[in-house]
mmCIF file of C-alpha atoms in Angstrom:
data_model
loop_
_atom_site.group_PDB
_atom_site.id
_atom_site.type_symbol
_atom_site.label_atom_id
_atom_site.label_comp_id
_atom_site.label_asym_id
_atom_site.label_seq_id
_atom_site.Cartn_x
_atom_site.Cartn_y
_atom_site.Cartn_z
ATOM 1 C CA UNK Q 1 -0.033 -0.050 0.136
ATOM 2 C CA UNK Q 2 1.487 3.351 -0.997
ATOM 3 C CA UNK Q 3 1.660 6.108 1.606
ATOM 4 C CA UNK Q 4 2.197 9.728 0.406
ATOM 5 C CA UNK Q 5 4.747 11.842 2.145
ATOM 6 C CA UNK Q 6 2.344 14.041 3.278
ATOM 7 C CA UNK Q 7 0.385 11.569 5.275
ATOM 8 C CA UNK Q 8 3.451 10.191 7.215
ATOM 9 C CA UNK Q 9 3.840 11.007 10.991
ATOM 10 C CA UNK Q 10 7.356 11.319 12.208
ATOM 11 C CA UNK Q 11 8.686 11.187 15.848
ATOM 12 C CA UNK Q 12 11.245 13.957 15.908
ATOM 13 C CA UNK Q 13 13.652 13.747 19.057
ATOM 14 C CA UNK Q 14 16.483 15.708 20.187
ATOM 15 C CA UNK Q 15 18.792 14.540 22.321
ATOM 16 C CA UNK Q 16 20.889 16.923 24.580
ATOM 17 C CA UNK Q 17 23.218 16.871 27.546
ATOM 18 C CA UNK Q 18 20.296 17.850 30.234
ATOM 19 C CA UNK Q 19 16.930 16.763 28.174
ATOM 20 C CA UNK Q 20 15.505 14.114 25.974
ATOM 21 C CA UNK Q 21 12.899 16.187 23.803
ATOM 22 C CA UNK Q 22 10.227 14.500 21.521
ATOM 23 C CA UNK Q 23 7.173 15.799 19.287
ATOM 24 C CA UNK Q 24 5.146 14.401 16.334
ATOM 25 C CA UNK Q 25 5.651 15.732 12.960
ATOM 26 C CA UNK Q 26 3.787 15.904 9.409
ATOM 27 C CA UNK Q 27 6.094 15.572 6.722
ATOM 28 C CA UNK Q 28 5.745 19.247 5.995
ATOM 29 C CA UNK Q 29 7.317 19.926 9.428
ATOM 30 C CA UNK Q 30 3.993 21.227 11.474
ATOM 31 C CA UNK Q 31 3.816 19.956 14.700
ATOM 32 C CA UNK Q 32 1.028 17.416 15.305
ATOM 33 C CA UNK Q 33 1.679 18.048 19.324
ATOM 34 C CA UNK Q 34 3.380 20.372 21.512
ATOM 35 C CA UNK Q 35 7.214 18.814 22.327
ATOM 36 C CA UNK Q 36 7.558 17.077 25.593
ATOM 37 C CA UNK Q 37 10.630 16.396 27.391
ATOM 38 C CA UNK Q 38 12.342 14.433 30.229
ATOM 39 C CA UNK Q 39 15.894 14.713 31.714
ATOM 40 C CA UNK Q 40 19.021 13.033 30.294
ATOM 41 C CA UNK Q 41 19.600 10.069 32.474
ATOM 42 C CA UNK Q 42 22.775 9.559 34.370
ATOM 43 C CA UNK Q 43 24.529 7.694 33.126
ATOM 44 C CA UNK Q 44 23.917 8.665 29.443
ATOM 45 C CA UNK Q 45 24.577 5.197 27.788
ATOM 46 C CA UNK Q 46 22.782 3.714 25.182
ATOM 47 C CA UNK Q 47 20.614 1.429 27.154
ATOM 48 C CA UNK Q 48 19.248 4.448 29.375
ATOM 49 C CA UNK Q 49 18.526 6.923 26.782
ATOM 50 C CA UNK Q 50 16.624 4.326 24.391
ATOM 51 C CA UNK Q 51 14.538 3.698 28.146
ATOM 52 C CA UNK Q 52 13.831 7.295 28.823
ATOM 53 C CA UNK Q 53 12.717 7.799 24.638
ATOM 54 C CA UNK Q 54 10.404 4.632 25.154
ATOM 55 C CA UNK Q 55 9.081 6.484 28.377
ATOM 56 C CA UNK Q 56 8.767 10.119 27.079
ATOM 57 C CA UNK Q 57 6.677 8.965 23.681
ATOM 58 C CA UNK Q 58 4.535 6.012 25.469
ATOM 59 C CA UNK Q 59 1.622 8.217 25.238
ATOM 60 C CA UNK Q 60 2.224 10.171 21.877
ATOM 61 C CA UNK Q 61 0.179 9.970 19.068
ATOM 62 C CA UNK Q 62 1.154 7.097 16.322
ATOM 63 C CA UNK Q 63 3.793 7.516 14.050
ATOM 64 C CA UNK Q 64 5.670 5.920 11.060
ATOM 65 C CA UNK Q 65 9.269 7.107 11.015
ATOM 66 C CA UNK Q 66 11.785 8.561 13.669
ATOM 67 C CA UNK Q 67 14.021 11.169 13.326
ATOM 68 C CA UNK Q 68 17.058 11.469 16.114
ATOM 69 C CA UNK Q 69 19.209 14.695 16.740
ATOM 70 C CA UNK Q 70 22.071 13.124 18.540
ATOM 71 C CA UNK Q 71 25.103 15.293 20.242
ATOM 72 C CA UNK Q 72 27.927 13.417 18.688
ATOM 73 C CA UNK Q 73 29.352 12.517 15.227
ATOM 74 C CA UNK Q 74 27.098 10.261 13.568
ATOM 75 C CA UNK Q 75 27.839 8.201 10.711
ATOM 76 C CA UNK Q 76 25.479 6.383 8.705
ATOM 77 C CA UNK Q 77 23.127 6.102 12.050
ATOM 78 C CA UNK Q 78 26.468 4.533 13.785
ATOM 79 C CA UNK Q 79 27.964 6.767 16.502
ATOM 80 C CA UNK Q 80 31.483 7.288 16.549
ATOM 81 C CA UNK Q 81 31.544 10.060 19.455
ATOM 82 C CA UNK Q 82 29.330 11.368 22.307
ATOM 83 C CA UNK Q 83 31.582 13.504 24.039
ATOM 84 C CA UNK Q 84 28.403 15.636 26.461
ATOM 85 C CA UNK Q 85 27.269 11.767 27.035
ATOM 86 C CA UNK Q 86 28.542 8.391 28.093
ATOM 87 C CA UNK Q 87 31.263 8.615 25.597
ATOM 88 C CA UNK Q 88 33.102 5.160 25.663
ATOM 89 C CA UNK Q 89 29.949 3.492 25.681
ATOM 90 C CA UNK Q 90 28.558 5.138 22.779
ATOM 91 C CA UNK Q 91 31.366 4.449 20.328
ATOM 92 C CA UNK Q 92 30.685 2.553 17.100
ATOM 93 C CA UNK Q 93 26.851 1.862 18.396
ATOM 94 C CA UNK Q 94 24.698 1.658 15.852
ATOM 95 C CA UNK Q 95 21.555 3.826 17.104
ATOM 96 C CA UNK Q 96 19.281 3.704 13.950
ATOM 97 C CA UNK Q 97 19.125 -0.065 14.440
ATOM 98 C CA UNK Q 98 18.464 0.270 18.121
ATOM 99 C CA UNK Q 99 15.870 2.602 17.914
ATOM 100 C CA UNK Q 100 14.021 0.449 14.939
ATOM 101 C CA UNK Q 101 14.134 -2.537 17.449
ATOM 102 C CA UNK Q 102 12.746 -0.069 20.597
ATOM 103 C CA UNK Q 103 10.373 1.719 18.802
ATOM 104 C CA UNK Q 104 9.174 -0.465 15.945
ATOM 105 C CA UNK Q 105 9.465 2.181 12.919
ATOM 106 C CA UNK Q 106 12.414 2.835 10.545
ATOM 107 C CA UNK Q 107 14.622 5.437 12.100
ATOM 108 C CA UNK Q 108 17.323 8.166 10.870
ATOM 109 C CA UNK Q 109 20.210 9.515 13.234
ATOM 110 C CA UNK Q 110 21.957 12.951 12.421
ATOM 111 C CA UNK Q 111 24.515 14.863 14.595
ATOM 112 C CA UNK Q 112 21.698 17.518 16.987
ATOM 113 C CA UNK Q 113 22.969 20.836 15.200
ATOM 114 C CA UNK Q 114 22.217 19.311 11.926
ATOM 115 C CA UNK Q 115 18.726 18.278 12.445
ATOM 116 C CA UNK Q 116 18.432 21.615 13.918
ATOM 117 C CA UNK Q 117 19.614 23.351 10.883
ATOM 118 C CA UNK Q 118 17.354 21.362 8.773
ATOM 119 C CA UNK Q 119 14.529 23.005 10.745
ATOM 120 C CA UNK Q 120 15.423 26.647 10.979
ATOM 121 C CA UNK Q 121 17.064 27.582 7.697
ATOM 122 C CA UNK Q 122 15.753 29.575 5.028
ATOM 123 C CA UNK Q 123 17.634 27.504 2.357
ATOM 124 C CA UNK Q 124 19.233 30.314 0.467
ATOM 125 C CA UNK Q 125 23.177 30.799 0.621
ATOM 126 C CA UNK Q 126 25.711 29.267 2.923
ATOM 127 C CA UNK Q 127 23.790 29.468 6.559
ATOM 128 C CA UNK Q 128 25.495 28.203 9.956
ATOM 129 C CA UNK Q 129 23.652 26.935 12.742
ATOM 130 C CA UNK Q 130 25.389 26.969 16.370
ATOM 131 C CA UNK Q 131 23.454 25.267 19.448
ATOM 132 C CA UNK Q 132 24.591 26.977 22.961
ATOM 133 C CA UNK Q 133 24.241 23.818 25.687
ATOM 134 C CA UNK Q 134 26.071 21.360 27.483
ATOM 135 C CA UNK Q 135 28.654 21.656 24.934
ATOM 136 C CA UNK Q 136 28.946 23.782 21.042
ATOM 137 C CA UNK Q 137 27.578 22.223 18.063
ATOM 138 C CA UNK Q 138 27.467 23.488 14.608
ATOM 139 C CA UNK Q 139 25.826 22.695 11.341
ATOM 140 C CA UNK Q 140 26.851 24.017 7.684
ATOM 141 C CA UNK Q 141 23.800 24.258 4.990
ATOM 142 C CA UNK Q 142 24.219 25.581 1.463
ATOM 143 C CA UNK Q 143 21.233 26.120 -0.226
ATOM 144 C CA UNK Q 144 19.294 24.131 1.922
ATOM 145 C CA UNK Q 145 21.561 20.976 1.972
ATOM 146 C CA UNK Q 146 23.419 20.000 4.718
ATOM 147 C CA UNK Q 147 27.217 20.097 4.332
ATOM 148 C CA UNK Q 148 29.456 17.177 6.092
ATOM 149 C CA UNK Q 149 29.651 17.679 9.263
ATOM 150 C CA UNK Q 150 32.667 18.765 11.026
ATOM 151 C CA UNK Q 151 33.103 18.843 14.855
ATOM 152 C CA UNK Q 152 34.376 22.197 14.999
ATOM 153 C CA UNK Q 153 33.542 22.257 18.557
ATOM 154 C CA UNK Q 154 36.222 20.239 19.157
ATOM 155 C CA UNK Q 155 39.197 22.825 18.367
ATOM 156 C CA UNK Q 156 41.219 24.429 20.519
ATOM 157 C CA UNK Q 157 40.297 27.997 21.555
ATOM 158 C CA UNK Q 158 42.178 30.719 23.166
ATOM 159 C CA UNK Q 159 43.824 28.831 26.388
ATOM 160 C CA UNK Q 160 40.556 25.862 26.182
ATOM 161 C CA UNK Q 161 41.319 22.919 25.005
ATOM 162 C CA UNK Q 162 38.404 23.067 22.830
ATOM 163 C CA UNK Q 163 34.823 25.094 22.216
ATOM 164 C CA UNK Q 164 33.067 23.329 24.078
ATOM 165 C CA UNK Q 165 34.988 23.934 27.120
ATOM 166 C CA UNK Q 166 34.937 27.636 26.316
ATOM 167 C CA UNK Q 167 31.879 28.158 26.406
ATOM 168 C CA UNK Q 168 29.635 25.158 27.220
ATOM 169 C CA UNK Q 169 27.827 24.951 30.190
ATOM 170 C CA UNK Q 170 30.739 24.084 32.344
ATOM 171 C CA UNK Q 171 32.184 28.349 31.282
ATOM 172 C CA UNK Q 172 29.140 29.824 32.501
ATOM 173 C CA UNK Q 173 28.778 27.744 35.682
ATOM 174 C CA UNK Q 174 32.742 28.301 36.088
ATOM 175 C CA UNK Q 175 33.125 32.112 34.897
ATOM 176 C CA UNK Q 176 29.637 33.484 35.095
ATOM 177 C CA UNK Q 177 27.747 35.077 32.664
ATOM 178 C CA UNK Q 178 29.457 38.305 32.138
ATOM 179 C CA UNK Q 179 32.596 36.787 31.076
ATOM 180 C CA UNK Q 180 30.745 33.864 29.221
ATOM 181 C CA UNK Q 181 29.268 36.395 27.164
ATOM 182 C CA UNK Q 182 32.709 38.367 26.383
ATOM 183 C CA UNK Q 183 33.731 34.756 25.132
ATOM 184 C CA UNK Q 184 30.772 34.643 22.595
ATOM 185 C CA UNK Q 185 31.306 37.814 21.192
ATOM 186 C CA UNK Q 186 35.175 36.563 20.446
ATOM 187 C CA UNK Q 187 33.616 33.190 19.377
ATOM 188 C CA UNK Q 188 31.151 35.011 16.982
ATOM 189 C CA UNK Q 189 33.914 37.205 15.287
ATOM 190 C CA UNK Q 190 35.844 33.795 14.456
ATOM 191 C CA UNK Q 191 33.033 32.224 13.278
ATOM 192 C CA UNK Q 192 32.325 35.203 10.655
ATOM 193 C CA UNK Q 193 36.185 35.199 9.728
ATOM 194 C CA UNK Q 194 36.098 31.547 9.075
ATOM 195 C CA UNK Q 195 32.783 30.634 7.284
ATOM 196 C CA UNK Q 196 31.615 34.097 5.888
ATOM 197 C CA UNK Q 197 28.318 32.812 6.327
ATOM 198 C CA UNK Q 198 25.419 34.655 4.931
ATOM 199 C CA UNK Q 199 23.164 33.854 8.115
ATOM 200 C CA UNK Q 200 23.671 32.633 11.336
ATOM 201 C CA UNK Q 201 21.201 30.516 13.836
ATOM 202 C CA UNK Q 202 21.586 30.465 17.284
ATOM 203 C CA UNK Q 203 20.106 27.521 19.278
ATOM 204 C CA UNK Q 204 20.515 25.789 22.330
ATOM 205 C CA UNK Q 205 19.297 26.060 25.790
ATOM 206 C CA UNK Q 206 21.926 28.662 26.690
ATOM 207 C CA UNK Q 207 21.201 30.958 23.698
ATOM 208 C CA UNK Q 208 18.575 33.234 25.601
ATOM 209 C CA UNK Q 209 21.821 33.803 28.315
ATOM 210 C CA UNK Q 210 22.960 35.783 25.477
ATOM 211 C CA UNK Q 211 23.089 39.740 26.373
ATOM 212 C CA UNK Q 212 24.687 41.588 23.474
ATOM 213 C CA UNK Q 213 23.203 42.930 19.993
ATOM 214 C CA UNK Q 214 23.181 40.333 17.447
ATOM 215 C CA UNK Q 215 24.442 41.538 13.911
ATOM 216 C CA UNK Q 216 21.116 41.633 11.344
ATOM 217 C CA UNK Q 217 22.384 38.304 9.567
ATOM 218 C CA UNK Q 218 22.128 36.234 13.296
ATOM 219 C CA UNK Q 219 18.750 34.913 14.877
ATOM 220 C CA UNK Q 220 18.324 33.493 18.007
ATOM 221 C CA UNK Q 221 16.066 30.107 17.396
ATOM 222 C CA UNK Q 222 14.108 27.813 19.395
ATOM 223 C CA UNK Q 223 14.345 24.000 20.134
ATOM 224 C CA UNK Q 224 10.803 23.811 19.251
ATOM 225 C CA UNK Q 225 11.677 25.232 15.932
ATOM 226 C CA UNK Q 226 14.840 23.291 15.432
ATOM 227 C CA UNK Q 227 13.460 19.815 16.140
ATOM 228 C CA UNK Q 228 11.021 20.481 12.908
ATOM 229 C CA UNK Q 229 14.294 19.654 10.916
ATOM 230 C CA UNK Q 230 13.156 16.008 11.755
ATOM 231 C CA UNK Q 231 10.767 16.010 8.619
ATOM 232 C CA UNK Q 232 13.323 16.712 6.271
ATOM 233 C CA UNK Q 233 14.919 13.566 6.948
ATOM 234 C CA UNK Q 234 12.497 11.857 5.440
ATOM 235 C CA UNK Q 235 11.759 14.087 2.572
ATOM 236 C CA UNK Q 236 12.827 11.235 0.153
ATOM 237 C CA UNK Q 237 10.216 8.719 1.563
ATOM 238 C CA UNK Q 238 7.836 7.580 -0.874
ATOM 239 C CA UNK Q 239 6.060 4.160 0.483
ATOM 240 C CA UNK Q 240 5.351 2.792 3.620
ATOM 241 C CA UNK Q 241 8.340 -0.067 3.341
ATOM 242 C CA UNK Q 242 10.918 2.446 2.050
ATOM 243 C CA UNK Q 243 14.243 1.457 3.661
ATOM 244 C CA UNK Q 244 15.831 3.452 6.365
ATOM 245 C CA UNK Q 245 19.089 4.443 6.543
#
């Protein structure tokens, strides 16, 4: 039986260092329900994360496909790094297959900033998306298409070992918001020089802690907007029995 793309309901999950969020989308990216969240488990290993996702969606409406944004490097649904979760337990874990086995539906997994990027960009020119949360995520898109994912957050910055350490949640806790904002001004200057983007989108739970004026081609976006990117992971889906990746 054929199922048109507009009829598909997609469970869209965003995994963060502090919360796991989820909603149901149609394939136009429209929310079929308000998104809900649960605390990210400790330890955040695959077994506990899968249990939390299952608990989160137990009362959700029916869905046909699963999209997940994950805070780490993903290759063909397999986790390579998860620096802000229980990193070692995730190495080479086939998360897409585990989700399919747990939820009984085809699943696709990408980096969380990549999925947020798909949900918020205009689709014109070179657009950079960053997420300010437990760590520092980035995604780069050209005319609405994802470019190869780079773990830019692992690059050293100043005297810090990485962008994650320089402006992640630990930096706010250690240095305070005033100093963190000064650091973010420096980070934005570097991003502007390195990427020469047409537009920059700023997401993540700490984006609302920015206190300085942004350039005209910079915009703060919400988690609710970003989670809509889950629909675009299935834009090529045509039939009920299409294979997952």
